[in-house]
Short mmCIF file of C-alpha atoms and ligand atoms in Angstrom, two decimals:
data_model
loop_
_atom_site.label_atom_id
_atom_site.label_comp_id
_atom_site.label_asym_id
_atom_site.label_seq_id
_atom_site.Cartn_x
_atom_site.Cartn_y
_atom_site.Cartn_z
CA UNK A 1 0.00 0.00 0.00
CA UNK A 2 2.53 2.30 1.05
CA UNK A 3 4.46 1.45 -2.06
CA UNK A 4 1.37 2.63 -4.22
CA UNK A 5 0.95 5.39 -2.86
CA UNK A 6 4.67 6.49 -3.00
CA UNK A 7 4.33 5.86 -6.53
CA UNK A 8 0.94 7.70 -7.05
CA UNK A 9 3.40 10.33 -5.24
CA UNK A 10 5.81 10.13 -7.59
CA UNK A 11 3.89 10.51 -11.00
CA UNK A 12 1.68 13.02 -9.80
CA UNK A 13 5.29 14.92 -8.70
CA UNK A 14 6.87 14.20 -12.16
CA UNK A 15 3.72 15.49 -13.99
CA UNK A 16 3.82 18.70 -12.15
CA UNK A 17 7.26 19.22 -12.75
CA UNK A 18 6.66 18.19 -16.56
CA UNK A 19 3.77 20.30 -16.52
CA UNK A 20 5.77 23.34 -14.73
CA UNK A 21 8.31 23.15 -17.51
CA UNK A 22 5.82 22.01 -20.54
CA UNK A 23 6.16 24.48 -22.88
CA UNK A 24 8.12 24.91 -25.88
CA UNK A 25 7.86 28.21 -28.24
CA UNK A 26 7.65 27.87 -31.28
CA UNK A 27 9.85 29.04 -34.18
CA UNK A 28 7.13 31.63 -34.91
CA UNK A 29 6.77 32.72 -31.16
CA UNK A 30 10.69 32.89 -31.52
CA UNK A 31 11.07 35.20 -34.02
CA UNK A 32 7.88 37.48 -33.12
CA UNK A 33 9.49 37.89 -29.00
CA UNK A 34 13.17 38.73 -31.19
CA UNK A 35 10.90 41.50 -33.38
CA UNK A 36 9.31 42.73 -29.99
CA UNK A 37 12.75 42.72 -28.11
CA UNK A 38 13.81 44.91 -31.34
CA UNK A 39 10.55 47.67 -31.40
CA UNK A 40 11.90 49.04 -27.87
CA UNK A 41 8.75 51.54 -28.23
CA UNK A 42 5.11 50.99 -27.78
CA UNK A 43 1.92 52.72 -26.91
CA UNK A 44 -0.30 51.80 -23.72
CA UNK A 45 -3.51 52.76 -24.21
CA UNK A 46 -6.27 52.48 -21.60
CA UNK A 47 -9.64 53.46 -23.26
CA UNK A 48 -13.02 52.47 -21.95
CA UNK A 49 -15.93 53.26 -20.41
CA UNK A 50 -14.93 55.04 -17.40
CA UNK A 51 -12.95 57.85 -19.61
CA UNK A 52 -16.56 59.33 -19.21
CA UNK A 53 -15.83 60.12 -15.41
CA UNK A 54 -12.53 61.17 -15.70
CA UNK A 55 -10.99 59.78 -12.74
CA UNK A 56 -8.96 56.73 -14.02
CA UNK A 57 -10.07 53.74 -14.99
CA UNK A 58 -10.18 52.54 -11.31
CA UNK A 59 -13.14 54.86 -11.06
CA UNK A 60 -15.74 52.56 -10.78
CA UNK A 61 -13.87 50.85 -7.38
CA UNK A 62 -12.85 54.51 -6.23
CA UNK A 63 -16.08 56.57 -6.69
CA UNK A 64 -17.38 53.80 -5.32
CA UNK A 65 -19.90 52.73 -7.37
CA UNK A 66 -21.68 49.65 -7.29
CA UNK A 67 -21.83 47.80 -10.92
CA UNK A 68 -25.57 48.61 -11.35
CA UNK A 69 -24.96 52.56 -11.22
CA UNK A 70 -21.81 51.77 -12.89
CA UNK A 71 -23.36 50.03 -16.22
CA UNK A 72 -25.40 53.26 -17.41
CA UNK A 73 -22.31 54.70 -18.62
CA UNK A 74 -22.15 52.42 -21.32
CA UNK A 75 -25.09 53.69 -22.78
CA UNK A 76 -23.86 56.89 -23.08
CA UNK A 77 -20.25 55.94 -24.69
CA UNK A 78 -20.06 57.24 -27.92
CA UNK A 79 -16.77 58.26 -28.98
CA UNK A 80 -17.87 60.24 -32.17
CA UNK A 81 -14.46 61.92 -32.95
CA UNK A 82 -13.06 58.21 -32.49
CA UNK A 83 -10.92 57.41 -36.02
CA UNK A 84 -8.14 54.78 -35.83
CA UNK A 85 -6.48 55.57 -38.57
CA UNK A 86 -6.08 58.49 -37.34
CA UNK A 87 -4.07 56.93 -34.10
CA UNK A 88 -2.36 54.75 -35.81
CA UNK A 89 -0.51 57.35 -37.66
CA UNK A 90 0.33 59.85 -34.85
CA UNK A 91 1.83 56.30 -33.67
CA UNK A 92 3.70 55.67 -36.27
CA UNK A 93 4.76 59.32 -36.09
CA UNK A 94 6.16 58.94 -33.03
CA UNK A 95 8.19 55.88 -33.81
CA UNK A 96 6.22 53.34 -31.93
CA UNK A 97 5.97 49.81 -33.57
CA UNK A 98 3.12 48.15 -31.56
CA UNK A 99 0.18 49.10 -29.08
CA UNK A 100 -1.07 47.32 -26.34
CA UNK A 101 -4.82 48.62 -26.07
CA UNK A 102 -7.35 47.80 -23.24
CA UNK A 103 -9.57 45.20 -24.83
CA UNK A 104 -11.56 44.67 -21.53
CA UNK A 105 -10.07 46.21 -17.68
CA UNK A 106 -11.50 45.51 -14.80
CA UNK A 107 -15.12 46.91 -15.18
CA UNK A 108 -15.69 44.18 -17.38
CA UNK A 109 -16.84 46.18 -20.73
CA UNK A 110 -15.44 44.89 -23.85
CA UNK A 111 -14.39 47.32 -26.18
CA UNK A 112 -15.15 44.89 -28.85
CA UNK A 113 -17.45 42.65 -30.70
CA UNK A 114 -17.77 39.61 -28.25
CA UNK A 115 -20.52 37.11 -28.52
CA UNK A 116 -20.49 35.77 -25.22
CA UNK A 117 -21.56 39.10 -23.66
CA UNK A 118 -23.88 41.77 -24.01
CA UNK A 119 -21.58 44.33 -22.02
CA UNK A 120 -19.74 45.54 -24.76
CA UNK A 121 -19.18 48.15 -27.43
CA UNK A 122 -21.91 46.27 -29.94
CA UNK A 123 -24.56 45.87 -27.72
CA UNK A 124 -24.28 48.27 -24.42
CA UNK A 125 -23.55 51.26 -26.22
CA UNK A 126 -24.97 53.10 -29.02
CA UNK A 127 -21.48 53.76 -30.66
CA UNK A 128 -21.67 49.79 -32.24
CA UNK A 129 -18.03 50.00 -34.09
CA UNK A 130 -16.06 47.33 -33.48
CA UNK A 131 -12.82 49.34 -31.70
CA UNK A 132 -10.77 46.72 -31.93
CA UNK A 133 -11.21 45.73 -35.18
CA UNK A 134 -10.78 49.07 -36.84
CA UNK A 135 -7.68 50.16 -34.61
CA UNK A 136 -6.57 46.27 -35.98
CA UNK A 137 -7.30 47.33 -39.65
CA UNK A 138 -5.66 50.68 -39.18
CA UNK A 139 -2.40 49.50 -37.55
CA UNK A 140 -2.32 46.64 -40.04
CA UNK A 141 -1.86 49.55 -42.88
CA UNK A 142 1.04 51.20 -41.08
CA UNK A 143 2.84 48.17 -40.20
CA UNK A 144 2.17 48.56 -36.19
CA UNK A 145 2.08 45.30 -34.17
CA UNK A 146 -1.33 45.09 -31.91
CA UNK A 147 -1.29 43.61 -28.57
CA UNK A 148 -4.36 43.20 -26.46
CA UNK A 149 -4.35 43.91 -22.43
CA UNK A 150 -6.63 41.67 -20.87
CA UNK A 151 -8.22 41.68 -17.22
CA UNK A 152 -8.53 38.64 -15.41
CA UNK A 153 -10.14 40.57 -12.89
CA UNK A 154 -13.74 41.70 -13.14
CA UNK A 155 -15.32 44.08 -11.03
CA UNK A 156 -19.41 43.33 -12.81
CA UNK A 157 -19.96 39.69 -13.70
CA UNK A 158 -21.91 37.29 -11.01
CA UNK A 159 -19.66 34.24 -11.71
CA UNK A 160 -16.08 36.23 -10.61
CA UNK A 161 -16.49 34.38 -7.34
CA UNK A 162 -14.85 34.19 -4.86
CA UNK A 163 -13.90 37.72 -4.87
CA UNK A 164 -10.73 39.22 -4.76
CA UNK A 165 -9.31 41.92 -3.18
CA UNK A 166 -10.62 45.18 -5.22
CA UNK A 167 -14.24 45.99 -5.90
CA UNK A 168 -15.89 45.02 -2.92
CA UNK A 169 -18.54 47.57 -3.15
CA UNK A 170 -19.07 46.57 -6.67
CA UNK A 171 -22.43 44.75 -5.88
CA UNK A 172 -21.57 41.13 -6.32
CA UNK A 173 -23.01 38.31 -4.71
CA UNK A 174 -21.26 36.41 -2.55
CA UNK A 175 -21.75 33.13 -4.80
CA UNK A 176 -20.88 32.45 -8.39
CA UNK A 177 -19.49 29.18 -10.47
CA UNK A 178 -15.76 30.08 -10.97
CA UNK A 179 -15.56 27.60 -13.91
CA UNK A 180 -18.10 29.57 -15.81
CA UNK A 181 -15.97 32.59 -15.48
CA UNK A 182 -12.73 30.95 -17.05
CA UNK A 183 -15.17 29.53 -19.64
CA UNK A 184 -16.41 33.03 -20.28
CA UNK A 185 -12.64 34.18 -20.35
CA UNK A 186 -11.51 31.95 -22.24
CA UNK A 187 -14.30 32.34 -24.86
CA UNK A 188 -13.15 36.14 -25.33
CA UNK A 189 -9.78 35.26 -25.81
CA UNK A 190 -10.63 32.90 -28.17
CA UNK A 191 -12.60 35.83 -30.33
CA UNK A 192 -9.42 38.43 -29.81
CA UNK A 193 -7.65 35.50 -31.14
CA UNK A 194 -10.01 34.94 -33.68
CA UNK A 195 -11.08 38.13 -35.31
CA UNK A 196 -8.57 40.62 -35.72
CA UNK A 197 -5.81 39.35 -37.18
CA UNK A 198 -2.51 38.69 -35.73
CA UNK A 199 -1.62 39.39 -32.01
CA UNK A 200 1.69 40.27 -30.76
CA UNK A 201 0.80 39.43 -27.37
CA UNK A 202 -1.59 39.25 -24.84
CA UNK A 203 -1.18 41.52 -21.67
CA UNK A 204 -2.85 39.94 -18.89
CA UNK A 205 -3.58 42.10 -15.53
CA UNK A 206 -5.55 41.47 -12.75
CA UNK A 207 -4.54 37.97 -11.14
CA UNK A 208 -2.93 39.82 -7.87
CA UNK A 209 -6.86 40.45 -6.88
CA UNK A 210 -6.63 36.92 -5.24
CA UNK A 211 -3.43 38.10 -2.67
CA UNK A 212 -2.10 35.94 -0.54
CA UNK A 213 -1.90 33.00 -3.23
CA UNK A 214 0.81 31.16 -3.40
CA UNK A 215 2.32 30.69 -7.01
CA UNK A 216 0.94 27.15 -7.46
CA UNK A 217 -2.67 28.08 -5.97
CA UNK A 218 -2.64 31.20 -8.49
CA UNK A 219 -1.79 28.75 -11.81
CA UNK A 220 -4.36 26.94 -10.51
CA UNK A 221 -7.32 29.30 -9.64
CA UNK A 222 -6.38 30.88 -12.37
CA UNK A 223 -5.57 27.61 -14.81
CA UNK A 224 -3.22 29.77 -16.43
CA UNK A 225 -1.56 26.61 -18.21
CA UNK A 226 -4.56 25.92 -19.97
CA UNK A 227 -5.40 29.30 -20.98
CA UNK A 228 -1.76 30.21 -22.29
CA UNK A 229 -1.71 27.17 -23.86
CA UNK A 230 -5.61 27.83 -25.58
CA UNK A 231 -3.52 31.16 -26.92
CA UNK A 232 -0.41 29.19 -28.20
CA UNK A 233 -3.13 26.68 -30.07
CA UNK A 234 -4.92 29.26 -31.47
CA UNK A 235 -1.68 31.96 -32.60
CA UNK A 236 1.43 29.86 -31.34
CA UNK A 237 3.04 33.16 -32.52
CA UNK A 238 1.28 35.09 -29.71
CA UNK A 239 2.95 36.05 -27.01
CA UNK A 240 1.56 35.73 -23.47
CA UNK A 241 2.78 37.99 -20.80
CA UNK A 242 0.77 38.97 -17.71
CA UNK A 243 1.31 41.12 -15.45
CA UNK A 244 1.20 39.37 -11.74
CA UNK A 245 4.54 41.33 -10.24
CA UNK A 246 6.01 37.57 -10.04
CA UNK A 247 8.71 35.84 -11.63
CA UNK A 248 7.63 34.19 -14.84
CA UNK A 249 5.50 31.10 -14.87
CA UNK A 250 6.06 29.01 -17.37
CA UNK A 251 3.91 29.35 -21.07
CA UNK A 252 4.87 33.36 -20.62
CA UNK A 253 6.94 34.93 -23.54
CA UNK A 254 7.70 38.27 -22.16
CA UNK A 255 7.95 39.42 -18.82
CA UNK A 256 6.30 42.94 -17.74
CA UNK A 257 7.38 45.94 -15.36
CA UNK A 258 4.60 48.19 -14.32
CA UNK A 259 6.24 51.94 -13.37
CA UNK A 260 10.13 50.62 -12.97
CA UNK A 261 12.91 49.83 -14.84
CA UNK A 262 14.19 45.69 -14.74
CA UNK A 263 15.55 44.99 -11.18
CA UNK A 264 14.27 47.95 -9.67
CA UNK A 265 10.88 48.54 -7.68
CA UNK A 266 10.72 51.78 -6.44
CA UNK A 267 7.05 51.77 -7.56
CA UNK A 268 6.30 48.69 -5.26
CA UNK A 269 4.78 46.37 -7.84
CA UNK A 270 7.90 45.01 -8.40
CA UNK A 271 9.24 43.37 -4.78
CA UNK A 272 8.87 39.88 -5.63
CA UNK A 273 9.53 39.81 -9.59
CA UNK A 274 12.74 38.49 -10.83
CA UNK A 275 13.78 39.48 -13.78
CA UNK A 276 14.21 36.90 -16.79
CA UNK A 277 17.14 36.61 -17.96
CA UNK A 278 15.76 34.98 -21.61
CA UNK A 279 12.49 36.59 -22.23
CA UNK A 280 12.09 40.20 -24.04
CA UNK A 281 11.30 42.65 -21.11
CA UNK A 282 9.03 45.53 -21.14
CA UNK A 283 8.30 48.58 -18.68
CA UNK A 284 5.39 50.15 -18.53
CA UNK A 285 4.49 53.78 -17.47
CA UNK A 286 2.05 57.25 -17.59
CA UNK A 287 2.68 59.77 -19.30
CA UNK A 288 0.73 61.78 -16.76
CA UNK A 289 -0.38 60.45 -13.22
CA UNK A 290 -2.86 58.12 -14.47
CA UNK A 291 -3.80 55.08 -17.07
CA UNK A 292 -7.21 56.17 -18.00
CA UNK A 293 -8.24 59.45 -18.64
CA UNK A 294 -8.30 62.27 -16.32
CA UNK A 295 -8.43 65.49 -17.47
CA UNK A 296 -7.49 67.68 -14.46
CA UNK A 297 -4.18 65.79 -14.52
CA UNK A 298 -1.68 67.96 -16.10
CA UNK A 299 1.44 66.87 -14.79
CA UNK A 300 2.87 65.47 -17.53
CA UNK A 301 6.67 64.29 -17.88
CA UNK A 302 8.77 66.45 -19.93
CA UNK A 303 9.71 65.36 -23.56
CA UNK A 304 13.61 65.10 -21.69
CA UNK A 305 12.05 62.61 -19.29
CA UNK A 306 10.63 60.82 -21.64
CA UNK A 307 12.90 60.08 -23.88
CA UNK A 308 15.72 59.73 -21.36
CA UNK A 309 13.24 57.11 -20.04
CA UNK A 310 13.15 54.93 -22.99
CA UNK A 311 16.60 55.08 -23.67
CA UNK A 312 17.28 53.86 -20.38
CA UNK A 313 14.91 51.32 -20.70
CA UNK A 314 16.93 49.89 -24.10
CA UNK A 315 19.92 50.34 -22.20
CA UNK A 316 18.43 47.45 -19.61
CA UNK A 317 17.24 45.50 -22.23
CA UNK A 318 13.79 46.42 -22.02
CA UNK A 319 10.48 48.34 -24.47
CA UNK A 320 9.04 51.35 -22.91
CA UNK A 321 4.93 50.88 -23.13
CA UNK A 322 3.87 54.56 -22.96
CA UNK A 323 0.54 55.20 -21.80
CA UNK A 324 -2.18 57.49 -23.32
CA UNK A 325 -5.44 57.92 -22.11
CA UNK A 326 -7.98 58.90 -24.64
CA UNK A 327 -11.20 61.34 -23.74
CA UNK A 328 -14.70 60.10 -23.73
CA UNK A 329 -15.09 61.44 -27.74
CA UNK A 330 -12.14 59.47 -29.10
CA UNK A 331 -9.23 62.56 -28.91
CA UNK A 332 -6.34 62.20 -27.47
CA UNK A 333 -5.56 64.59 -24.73
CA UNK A 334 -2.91 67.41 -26.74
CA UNK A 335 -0.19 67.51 -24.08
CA UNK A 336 0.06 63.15 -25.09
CA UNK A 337 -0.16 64.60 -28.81
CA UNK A 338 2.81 66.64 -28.68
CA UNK A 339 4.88 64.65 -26.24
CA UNK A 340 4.34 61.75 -29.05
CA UNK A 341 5.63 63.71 -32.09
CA UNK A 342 8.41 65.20 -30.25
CA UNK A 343 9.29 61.51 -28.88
CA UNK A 344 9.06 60.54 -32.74
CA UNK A 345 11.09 63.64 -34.38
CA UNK A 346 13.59 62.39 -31.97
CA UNK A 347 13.68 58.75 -33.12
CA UNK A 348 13.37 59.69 -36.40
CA UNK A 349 17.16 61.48 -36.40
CA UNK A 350 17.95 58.72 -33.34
CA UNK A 351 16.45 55.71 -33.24
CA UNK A 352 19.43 53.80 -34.35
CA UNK A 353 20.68 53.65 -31.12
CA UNK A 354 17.80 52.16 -29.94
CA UNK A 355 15.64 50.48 -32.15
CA UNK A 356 17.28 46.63 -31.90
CA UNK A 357 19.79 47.00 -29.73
CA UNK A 358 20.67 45.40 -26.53
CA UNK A 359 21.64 47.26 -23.31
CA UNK A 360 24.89 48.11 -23.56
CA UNK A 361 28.03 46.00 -21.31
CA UNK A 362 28.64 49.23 -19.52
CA UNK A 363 26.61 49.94 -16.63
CA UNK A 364 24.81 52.97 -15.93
CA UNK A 365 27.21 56.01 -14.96
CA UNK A 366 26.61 59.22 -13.63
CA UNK A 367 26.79 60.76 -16.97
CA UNK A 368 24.18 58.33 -18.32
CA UNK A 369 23.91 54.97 -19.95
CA UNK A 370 25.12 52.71 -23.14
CA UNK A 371 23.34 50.30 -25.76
CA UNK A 372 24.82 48.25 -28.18
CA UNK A 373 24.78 46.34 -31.36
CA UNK A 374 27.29 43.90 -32.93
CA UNK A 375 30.65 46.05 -32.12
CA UNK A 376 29.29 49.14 -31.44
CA UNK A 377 28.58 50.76 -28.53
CA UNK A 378 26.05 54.20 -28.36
CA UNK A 379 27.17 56.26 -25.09
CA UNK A 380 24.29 58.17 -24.45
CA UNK A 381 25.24 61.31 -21.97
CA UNK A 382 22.64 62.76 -19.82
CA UNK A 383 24.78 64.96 -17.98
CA UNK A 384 27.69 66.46 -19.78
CA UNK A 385 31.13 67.11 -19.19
CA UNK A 386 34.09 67.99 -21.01
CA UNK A 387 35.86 64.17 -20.36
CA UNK A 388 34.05 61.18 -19.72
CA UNK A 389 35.38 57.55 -18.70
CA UNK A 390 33.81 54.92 -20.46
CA UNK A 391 35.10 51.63 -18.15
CA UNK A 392 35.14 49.17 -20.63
CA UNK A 393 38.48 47.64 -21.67
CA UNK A 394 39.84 44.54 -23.56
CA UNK A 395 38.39 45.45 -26.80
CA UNK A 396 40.66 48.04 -29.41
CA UNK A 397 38.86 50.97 -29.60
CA UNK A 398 39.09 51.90 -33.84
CA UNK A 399 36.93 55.34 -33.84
CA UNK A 400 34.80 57.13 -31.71
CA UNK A 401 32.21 60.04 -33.15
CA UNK A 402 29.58 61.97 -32.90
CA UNK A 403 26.34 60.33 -33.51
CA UNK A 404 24.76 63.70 -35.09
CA UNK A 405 27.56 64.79 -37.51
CA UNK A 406 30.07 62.25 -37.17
CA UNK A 407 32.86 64.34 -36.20
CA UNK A 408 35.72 62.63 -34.41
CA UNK A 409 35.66 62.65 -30.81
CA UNK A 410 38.98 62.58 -29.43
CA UNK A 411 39.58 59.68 -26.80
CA UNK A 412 42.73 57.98 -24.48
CA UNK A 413 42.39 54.36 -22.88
CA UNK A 414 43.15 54.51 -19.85
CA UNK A 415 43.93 51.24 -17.79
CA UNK A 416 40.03 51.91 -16.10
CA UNK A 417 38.92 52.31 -19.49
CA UNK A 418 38.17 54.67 -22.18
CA UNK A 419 38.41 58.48 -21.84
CA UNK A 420 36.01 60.74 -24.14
CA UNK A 421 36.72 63.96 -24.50
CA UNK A 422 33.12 66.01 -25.60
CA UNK A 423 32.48 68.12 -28.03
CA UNK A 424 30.56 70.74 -26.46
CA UNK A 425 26.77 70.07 -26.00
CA UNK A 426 24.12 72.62 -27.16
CA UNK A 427 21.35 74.03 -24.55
CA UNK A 428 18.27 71.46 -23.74
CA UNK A 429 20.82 68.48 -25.52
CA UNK A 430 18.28 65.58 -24.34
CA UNK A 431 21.28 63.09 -24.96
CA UNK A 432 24.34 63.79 -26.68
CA UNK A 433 25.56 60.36 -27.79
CA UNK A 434 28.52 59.25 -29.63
CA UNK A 435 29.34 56.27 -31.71
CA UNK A 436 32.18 53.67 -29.90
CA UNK A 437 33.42 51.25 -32.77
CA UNK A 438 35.16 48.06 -31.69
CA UNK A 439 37.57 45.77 -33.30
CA UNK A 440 35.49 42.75 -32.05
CA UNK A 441 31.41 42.46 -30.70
CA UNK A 442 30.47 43.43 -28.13
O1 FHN B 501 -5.00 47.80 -11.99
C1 FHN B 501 -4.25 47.97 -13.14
C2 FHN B 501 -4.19 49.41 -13.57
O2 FHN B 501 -5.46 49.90 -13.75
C3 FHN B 501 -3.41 49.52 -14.86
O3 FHN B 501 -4.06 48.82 -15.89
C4 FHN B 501 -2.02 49.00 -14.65
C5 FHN B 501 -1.16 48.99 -15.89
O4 FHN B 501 0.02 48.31 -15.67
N1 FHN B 501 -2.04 47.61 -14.12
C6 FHN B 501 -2.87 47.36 -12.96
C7 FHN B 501 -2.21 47.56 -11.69
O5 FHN B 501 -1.12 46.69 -11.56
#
């Protein structure tokens, strides 16, 4: 007996450690997480429902309001200056190659045609365009990649039961068949999947509403093998990346940052993440204070941080995912309109230094931070000086210019390194960079 049972042990501990380690990408996943690790720009976009209240698009859980007062709204949503092509090139404008757009967040309204509910943009509201599909159609035509965010978390529907953590004075019994919720889940993925073509990747969000979960009790409430694998069946080309603020489980194909940098968590989402050291990494952040709309918030970073952002994102290996928040009518607030083109007249004279590189072998410095590609190193200074050490050694150093007019910039190696000596930087110089050339890669 005891025998049997050490055996029934033994399987059932093999096939969790076969199932923990199950997946295999394939070639096609491959290549589309080496084009994502190349883009190093994207647009967030949170859109929904709640950009009517202008609070976030938290605002339901905030106000509070319970789901029943909540639901009206959708009745009223009618974006009528809404045009995607129109998005799709100011995002192409300002360099971007993909956009991760809310499909569904956690109020539950789908900001597409779904069949399996009548909460959505067909049937709640009078708008009854299929967002998804044109924004799909639109960034199709200017070669942007589309990624979906997806909640796992819902805040309306009777079978999200238990509850979590958030929306407790949503209105929700306290009873529901969890099963029919992953169904109903699952079914919408399977339509995003479906319908609009080819997705980069789906952005999941929401899991952490069951805290306290340990890893294996969250793959399980949460059957996240089965769902990623539902994904990889029905676009094995479709990356899966969710955002829990845990190291990866396995069946992910990117790994997510919310508000910091890889390795760094000053935000607090970030305590218990790892980062991976073989999937493409991404860091996400506002442009203002919030995700969804809010139009009192004016605080928005300066083109310098910006840009200084995303550059130090490439240099630690990571895309920066740049929120917008669109109004209520389909415009997109003017202080994101401007920070976008100025991001993209940058990149446009720039974006060789970014665009599919790696971070760079040098650490950051106190004058700023490097990327890299094959034997070349981009210093990108933040903070100038007239000389600048550039510790990297053991690799002959064959030229060193300007990145902007290719002038020579004189340099010494030094036994700590390599010693630049600047040109002189104009006023408001966001990053002056120059151009290290190696005899061998980096
Ligand atoms: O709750 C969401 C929030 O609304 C927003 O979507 C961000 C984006 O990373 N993620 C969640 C918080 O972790």
């Amino acid at each position: 007996m005891k025998k049997f049972i050490a055996s029934i042990l033994l399987s059932l501990a093999i096939s969790g450690a076969l199932r923990a380690q199950g997946y295999v990408p394939t070639e096609e996943n491959l290549q589309n997480r080496k084009e994502f690790a190349e883009s190093r720009f994207g647009i967030f976009i949170h859109w929904g429902v709640y950009s009517m209240l202008g609070d976030g698009e938290w605002a339901m859980n905030t106000k509070p309001l319970t789901y029943d007062e909540y639901k009206h709204l959708a009745a009223g949503f009618y974006p009528s200056k809404f045009n995607a092509e129109e998005w799709a090139s100011l995002f192409k404008e300002a360099g971007a190659k993909y956009i991760t757009i809310t499909s569904r967040h956690h109020d539950g309204f789908s900001m597409f045609d779904s069949k399996v509910t009548d909460y959505d943009i067909m049937d709640a509201s009078p708008f009854k365009r299929d967002i998804l599909k044109e924004l799909s159609q639109a960034c199709a035509k200017e070669g942007i990649k589309l990624n979906f965010y997806y909640s796992h978390l819902d805040w309306g529907r009777n079978d999200y039961f238990p509850l979590g953590t958030t929306g407790k004075n949503s209105g929700r019994p306290e009873g529901g068949d969890w099963n029919s919720y992953l169904n109903f889940m699952n079914a919408q993925l399977t339509e995003l999947l479906t319908n609009y073509g080819p997705i980069g990747c789906i952005w999941f969000d929401g899991v952490w509403d069951k805290k306290g979960n340990s890893r294996e009790e969250l793959e399980n409430t949460w059957k996240l093998v089965e769902q990623y694998k539902l994904i990889h069946s029905i676009q094995p080309g479709c990356m899966v990346g969710n955002n829990h603020h845990l190291p990866v489980f396995d069946g992910e194909d990117m790994q997510m940052f919310e508000k910091d940098l890889p390795g760094k968590n000053t935000s607090g989402f970030s305590g218990d993440s790892q980062v991976s050291d073989s999937l493409p990494l991404e860091t996400c952040e506002t442009m203002n204070h919030n995700w969804g709309y809010k139009p009192t918030d004016h605080d928005y970073k300066s083109v310098e941080t910006l840009i200084r952002y995303l550059v130090r994102a490439a240099s630690n290996n990571a895309n920066l995912l740049l929120n917008i928040g669109p109004r209520p009518d389909g415009t997109i607030p003017d202080e994101a309109v401007e920070r976008l083109r100025e991001m993209g007249k940058w990149l446009d004279k720039n974006g060789e230094t970014v665009y599919a590189t790696k971070g760079g072998c040098v650490p950051e410095q106190a004058w700023g931070v490097t990327t890299q590609k094959d034997n070349t190193l981009y210093v990108h200074v933040f903070e100038h000086s007239d000389a600048i050490l550039v510790p990297i050694k053991g690799n002959k150093l064959v030229s060193a210019v300007a990145f902007d007019n290719g002038e020579k910039v004189p340099f010494t190696q030094v036994s700590e390194g390599i010693v630049l000596s600047l040109p002189a930087a104009a006023e408001g110089t966001i990053d002056q960079i120059i151009t290290l050339r190696f005899k061998n890669n980096l």
